[in-house]
Amino acid sequence: MTPFDARDPATLRPRLPSPLRPVGDERFARRGVTLLLKRDDLIHPELAGNKWRKLAPNLRAASDAGRDTLLTFGGAYSNHLRATAAAGRLLGFATVGVVRGDELAGRPLNPSLAQCAADGMRLRFMDRATYRRTSDPAVVAAVLDGAGLAPGSVHVVPEGGSNALAVRGCVDLGRELRGAAGTVAVACGTGGTLAGLAAGLGPDQRALGFPVLRGGFLGREIQDLQRAAFGGPAGAWSLDDRFHFGGFARTPPALNAFAEDFEDRHGLPVERLYVAKMLYGLTALAEEGAFPPGSSVAAVVTGPPEPSGPGPFRP
Ligand SMILES: Cc1ncc(COP(=O)(O)O)c(C=O)c1O
């Protein structure tokens, strides 16, 4: 065993394939439709859901290349930053997190960043104008230089974790769902999870994405992600832009009421910023009669709720 084998994410014993279970929901049953839940939130207690799917290939690539440090980017409440910090602690990588907003420097850390720091992540705060250019290699080079890191020792993961490796990591999610349902629903932030999921599904299946951000720009970004990961379009997918509830981190009372009711009906905790919006949209579509009688739809539970609760402050 080389020293880097210890950094193989498989040593963390992920629960894969993740469980897939039908649930009885009268809003679907009334239309003759079966609802299945794909419980990616159960893959690993600290690297759950799409965090596992997207980070694991990056961790493997870093390990294979002998890189001992992970560098990534995120907002002050980023789930991706926290997952990267946890992965570093669990697998023995040093981690550096570049946080959007230099006004945060010197202020007490919020609970999310405090958790990153407790997991050993070195935090660097960046002004918002520069942060918008973090895909520019010159900006990354300046960060590495400022942190005293040699480029050859560092594996860089973009904001949200959606690079080509991550998209390819999400192909397995689609493969696990082959033959299970005609439509597979997933919440979208960067669209990386959908880009990979669609590529892994069978020819008679389609992925249906529910963007949680306003803007309508995501389709182009998913095409770009698929081009980077697969060289061109892959699989059938579409987006329904009607269920962002006002934009990222907006969780109005109607959404919370829906999520609480879903939790009561089906006995699983519903993450509010992404999963609740997808489940709401999927249920609305079922009630509109969008799915043929006799068909099945699968909803991907891409993550568990935050330990600190839904909270309104998630930039
Ligand atoms: C729970 C959850 N679901 C879905 C997503 C969206 O994933 P993506 O950015 O790949 O579209 C995220 C964001 O990372 C997330 O935290």
Coordinates of C-alpha atoms and ligand atoms in Angstrom, one line a residue:
M1 CA 0.0 0.0 0.0
T2 CA 1.4 3.4 -1.0
P3 CA 0.8 6.2 1.5
F4 CA -1.8 7.7 -0.9
D5 CA -4.0 4.6 -0.8
A6 CA -5.2 5.9 2.6
R7 CA -6.7 8.8 0.7
D8 CA -9.0 6.6 -1.4
P9 CA -12.6 7.7 -0.7
A10 CA -13.7 4.0 -0.9
T11 CA -12.1 3.6 2.5
L12 CA -15.0 5.7 3.9
R13 CA -17.4 2.9 3.0
P14 CA -20.1 4.8 1.2
R15 CA -23.6 3.2 1.0
L16 CA -23.7 2.6 -2.7
P17 CA -25.8 2.1 -4.6
S18 CA -28.0 4.3 -2.5
P19 CA -31.4 3.0 -1.5
L20 CA -34.3 3.4 -3.9
R21 CA -37.8 3.0 -2.4
P22 CA -41.4 3.5 -3.5
V23 CA -43.5 5.7 -1.2
G24 CA -47.2 5.8 -1.1
D25 CA -48.3 9.4 -1.9
E26 CA -52.0 9.9 -2.8
R27 CA -51.1 13.0 -4.9
F28 CA -49.2 10.7 -7.3
A29 CA -51.4 7.6 -6.8
R30 CA -54.5 9.4 -7.7
R31 CA -53.0 9.9 -11.2
G32 CA -51.8 6.3 -11.4
V33 CA -48.2 7.4 -10.9
T34 CA -45.7 5.7 -8.5
L35 CA -43.3 8.0 -6.6
L36 CA -39.8 6.6 -5.8
L37 CA -37.3 8.2 -3.5
K38 CA -33.6 7.8 -4.4
R39 CA -31.9 8.3 -1.0
D40 CA -28.5 9.7 -1.9
D41 CA -28.7 11.6 1.4
L42 CA -27.8 8.2 3.0
I43 CA -24.6 7.6 1.1
H44 CA -22.3 8.9 3.9
P45 CA -23.0 10.8 7.2
E46 CA -20.6 13.6 6.4
L47 CA -20.2 13.5 2.6
A48 CA -23.9 12.9 1.7
G49 CA -25.8 13.1 -1.5
N50 CA -24.4 14.9 -4.5
K51 CA -21.4 16.0 -2.3
W52 CA -20.2 12.4 -2.4
R53 CA -21.0 11.9 -6.1
K54 CA -19.1 15.1 -7.0
L55 CA -16.2 15.1 -4.5
A56 CA -15.2 11.4 -4.6
P57 CA -13.8 11.5 -8.2
N58 CA -11.9 14.7 -7.3
L59 CA -10.5 13.1 -4.2
R60 CA -9.4 10.0 -6.2
A61 CA -7.8 12.2 -8.8
A62 CA -6.0 14.2 -6.2
S63 CA -4.8 11.1 -4.5
D64 CA -3.7 9.4 -7.7
A65 CA -1.7 12.5 -8.7
G66 CA 0.0 12.6 -5.2
R67 CA -1.5 16.0 -4.4
D68 CA -1.9 16.5 -0.7
T69 CA -4.0 19.7 -0.6
L70 CA -7.5 20.6 -1.8
L71 CA -8.3 24.1 -2.7
T72 CA -11.9 25.2 -3.3
F73 CA -14.3 28.2 -3.3
G74 CA -17.6 29.0 -1.7
G75 CA -19.9 31.5 0.0
A76 CA -20.0 31.9 3.8
Y77 CA -22.6 29.2 4.2
S78 CA -21.4 26.9 1.4
N79 CA -22.3 23.2 1.9
H80 CA -19.6 22.4 -0.6
L81 CA -16.9 24.1 1.5
R82 CA -18.0 22.2 4.5
A83 CA -18.0 18.9 2.7
T84 CA -14.5 19.6 1.3
A85 CA -13.3 20.4 4.8
A86 CA -14.8 17.1 6.1
A87 CA -13.3 15.1 3.3
G88 CA -9.9 16.6 4.1
R89 CA -10.2 15.6 7.8
L90 CA -11.4 12.1 7.0
L91 CA -8.9 11.3 4.3
G92 CA -5.8 13.3 5.4
F93 CA -5.8 16.1 2.8
A94 CA -4.9 19.7 3.8
T95 CA -7.7 22.0 2.7
V96 CA -7.9 25.6 1.8
G97 CA -11.2 27.4 1.4
V98 CA -11.5 30.7 -0.4
V99 CA -14.6 32.4 0.9
R100 CA -16.6 35.0 -1.0
G101 CA -16.5 38.4 0.7
D102 CA -13.4 40.1 2.2
E103 CA -15.7 42.0 4.6
L104 CA -15.9 38.7 6.6
A105 CA -12.2 38.7 7.4
G106 CA -11.5 39.3 11.0
R107 CA -15.1 38.8 12.0
P108 CA -16.3 35.9 14.2
L109 CA -16.8 32.8 12.0
N110 CA -20.4 31.8 11.4
P111 CA -21.3 28.1 12.4
S112 CA -20.7 26.8 8.9
L113 CA -17.2 28.4 8.5
A114 CA -16.4 27.5 12.2
Q115 CA -17.1 23.9 11.2
C116 CA -14.8 24.2 8.2
A117 CA -12.0 25.6 10.5
A118 CA -12.6 22.9 13.1
D119 CA -12.1 20.3 10.3
G120 CA -8.7 22.0 9.6
M121 CA -9.6 24.1 6.6
R122 CA -7.5 27.2 6.2
L123 CA -9.9 30.0 5.2
R124 CA -9.0 32.9 3.0
F125 CA -11.5 35.7 2.3
M126 CA -11.7 37.3 -1.1
D127 CA -13.3 40.5 -2.4
R128 CA -16.4 39.8 -4.5
A129 CA -15.0 41.3 -7.7
T130 CA -11.9 39.0 -7.7
Y131 CA -14.1 36.1 -6.5
R132 CA -16.2 36.4 -9.7
R133 CA -13.0 35.6 -11.7
T134 CA -11.9 32.5 -9.8
S135 CA -12.1 30.4 -13.0
D136 CA -9.2 32.6 -14.2
P137 CA -5.9 30.6 -13.7
A138 CA -4.1 33.8 -12.8
V139 CA -6.5 34.3 -9.9
V140 CA -5.9 30.7 -8.7
A141 CA -2.2 31.2 -9.1
A142 CA -2.3 34.3 -6.9
V143 CA -4.3 32.4 -4.2
L144 CA -1.7 29.6 -4.2
D145 CA 1.1 32.1 -4.0
G146 CA -0.6 34.0 -1.1
A147 CA -1.1 30.7 0.8
G148 CA 2.5 29.6 0.2
L149 CA 1.4 26.5 -1.8
A150 CA 3.3 24.9 -4.7
P151 CA 0.8 24.4 -7.6
G152 CA 2.0 20.7 -8.0
S153 CA 0.8 19.9 -4.5
V154 CA -2.8 21.2 -4.9
H155 CA -5.9 19.9 -6.5
V156 CA -8.3 22.8 -7.3
V157 CA -12.0 22.2 -7.3
P158 CA -14.3 25.0 -8.5
E159 CA -17.1 26.7 -6.6
G160 CA -20.0 24.2 -6.1
G161 CA -17.7 21.4 -7.0
S162 CA -19.0 21.1 -10.5
N163 CA -16.0 20.3 -12.7
A164 CA -15.8 17.6 -15.4
L165 CA -14.7 14.9 -12.9
A166 CA -17.7 15.8 -10.7
V167 CA -20.1 15.5 -13.6
R168 CA -18.7 12.2 -14.6
G169 CA -19.1 11.1 -10.9
C170 CA -22.8 11.8 -11.1
V171 CA -23.2 9.3 -14.1
D172 CA -23.3 6.5 -11.6
L173 CA -26.5 8.1 -10.1
G174 CA -28.1 7.7 -13.4
R175 CA -26.9 4.2 -13.9
E176 CA -28.3 3.2 -10.5
L177 CA -31.7 4.4 -11.7
R178 CA -31.7 2.6 -15.1
G179 CA -35.1 1.0 -15.7
A180 CA -36.5 2.3 -12.4
A181 CA -38.6 5.3 -13.6
G182 CA -39.4 7.2 -16.8
T183 CA -38.6 10.5 -15.2
V184 CA -35.9 11.3 -12.6
A185 CA -36.2 14.6 -10.8
V186 CA -33.3 16.5 -9.3
A187 CA -32.8 20.0 -7.8
C188 CA -30.2 22.2 -9.6
G189 CA -27.8 24.8 -8.4
T190 CA -24.8 24.7 -10.9
G191 CA -26.5 21.9 -12.8
G192 CA -23.5 19.5 -12.5
T193 CA -25.6 16.8 -10.8
L194 CA -28.2 16.9 -13.6
A195 CA -25.5 16.9 -16.3
G196 CA -24.1 13.6 -15.1
L197 CA -27.4 12.0 -14.0
A198 CA -28.9 12.5 -17.5
A199 CA -25.8 10.9 -19.1
G200 CA -26.1 7.8 -16.9
L201 CA -29.9 7.1 -17.5
G202 CA -31.2 4.6 -20.1
P203 CA -32.4 5.6 -23.5
D204 CA -36.1 5.6 -22.4
Q205 CA -35.6 7.8 -19.4
R206 CA -35.2 11.5 -18.9
A207 CA -33.9 13.8 -16.2
L208 CA -36.0 16.7 -15.1
G209 CA -34.2 19.5 -13.3
F210 CA -35.7 22.1 -10.9
P211 CA -33.4 25.2 -10.7
V212 CA -33.4 26.8 -7.3
L213 CA -31.9 30.0 -8.6
R214 CA -33.7 32.6 -10.7
G215 CA -32.4 33.5 -14.0
G216 CA -33.1 30.9 -16.7
F217 CA -29.4 30.7 -17.6
L218 CA -28.8 27.2 -16.4
G219 CA -29.6 25.3 -19.7
R220 CA -26.5 26.8 -21.3
E221 CA -24.3 26.0 -18.3
I222 CA -25.4 22.4 -18.3
Q223 CA -24.6 22.1 -22.0
D224 CA -21.1 23.5 -21.2
L225 CA -20.7 21.0 -18.3
Q226 CA -21.7 18.1 -20.5
R227 CA -19.3 19.3 -23.3
A228 CA -16.4 19.4 -20.7
A229 CA -17.3 16.0 -19.2
F230 CA -18.4 14.0 -22.3
G231 CA -17.4 16.1 -25.3
G232 CA -21.0 16.9 -26.2
P233 CA -24.7 16.5 -25.2
A234 CA -25.5 13.3 -23.3
G235 CA -28.9 11.9 -22.3
A236 CA -32.3 13.5 -22.3
W237 CA -33.0 16.3 -19.9
S238 CA -35.1 19.4 -19.4
L239 CA -35.6 22.1 -16.8
D240 CA -38.7 23.4 -15.1
D241 CA -38.0 27.0 -14.0
R242 CA -41.3 27.6 -12.1
F243 CA -40.3 26.4 -8.6
H244 CA -37.4 28.5 -7.4
F245 CA -39.7 30.3 -4.9
G246 CA -38.0 33.7 -5.5
G247 CA -34.4 32.5 -5.7
F248 CA -31.6 30.9 -3.9
A249 CA -32.1 30.6 -0.1
R250 CA -35.7 31.8 -0.3
T251 CA -37.9 29.5 1.7
P252 CA -41.3 31.1 2.0
P253 CA -44.0 29.7 4.4
A254 CA -45.7 27.8 1.6
L255 CA -42.5 25.9 0.9
N256 CA -41.9 25.1 4.5
A257 CA -45.5 24.0 5.0
F258 CA -45.1 21.6 2.0
A259 CA -41.8 20.3 3.3
E260 CA -43.2 19.7 6.8
D261 CA -46.2 17.9 5.4
F262 CA -43.9 15.7 3.2
E263 CA -41.7 14.9 6.2
D264 CA -44.9 13.8 8.2
R265 CA -46.2 11.7 5.3
H266 CA -43.0 9.9 4.5
G267 CA -40.8 10.1 7.6
L268 CA -37.7 11.6 6.1
P269 CA -36.1 15.0 6.8
V270 CA -36.4 17.3 3.8
E271 CA -33.6 19.7 3.0
R272 CA -35.2 23.1 2.3
L273 CA -33.0 25.0 -0.2
Y274 CA -32.8 22.3 -2.9
V275 CA -34.7 19.1 -2.1
A276 CA -38.0 20.8 -0.9
K277 CA -38.2 22.9 -4.1
M278 CA -37.7 19.8 -6.3
L279 CA -40.3 17.8 -4.4
Y280 CA -42.8 20.7 -4.5
G281 CA -42.3 21.0 -8.2
L282 CA -42.6 17.3 -8.9
T283 CA -45.8 17.1 -6.8
A284 CA -47.3 20.0 -8.7
L285 CA -46.5 18.4 -12.0
A286 CA -48.1 15.1 -10.8
E287 CA -51.2 17.0 -9.8
E288 CA -51.2 18.8 -13.2
G289 CA -51.3 15.3 -14.8
A290 CA -47.9 15.7 -16.4
F291 CA -47.0 12.0 -16.0
P292 CA -48.9 9.2 -17.8
P293 CA -50.9 6.8 -15.7
G294 CA -48.9 3.6 -15.0
S295 CA -45.6 5.4 -15.0
S296 CA -43.0 5.9 -12.2
V297 CA -41.1 9.0 -11.3
A298 CA -38.0 9.0 -9.1
A299 CA -37.0 12.0 -6.9
V300 CA -33.3 12.2 -6.0
V301 CA -32.8 13.3 -2.4
T302 CA -29.5 15.0 -3.0
G303 CA -28.7 15.9 0.6
P304 CA -29.9 15.9 4.2
P305 CA -31.0 19.1 6.0
E306 CA -28.3 21.3 7.4
P307 CA -27.5 20.5 11.0
S308 CA -28.3 24.1 11.9
G309 CA -31.8 23.9 10.4
P310 CA -33.1 25.6 7.3
G311 CA -32.4 29.2 8.3
P312 CA -33.0 32.1 6.0
F313 CA -29.4 33.2 5.6
R314 CA -27.7 31.2 2.9
P315 CA -26.0 33.4 0.3
Ligands
LIG1 C1 -28.7 19.2 -1.3 C2 -28.3 19.7 -2.7 N1 -29.0 19.4 -3.7 C3 -28.7 19.8 -5.0 C4 -27.7 20.7 -5.2 C5 -27.4 21.1 -6.6 O1 -26.3 20.5 -7.2 P1 -25.7 21.1 -8.5 O2 -24.9 22.3 -8.1 O3 -24.8 20.0 -9.0 O4 -26.8 21.4 -9.5 C6 -26.9 21.1 -4.1 C7 -25.7 22.0 -4.3 O5 -24.6 21.6 -4.2 C8 -27.2 20.6 -2.8 O6 -26.5 21.0 -1.7

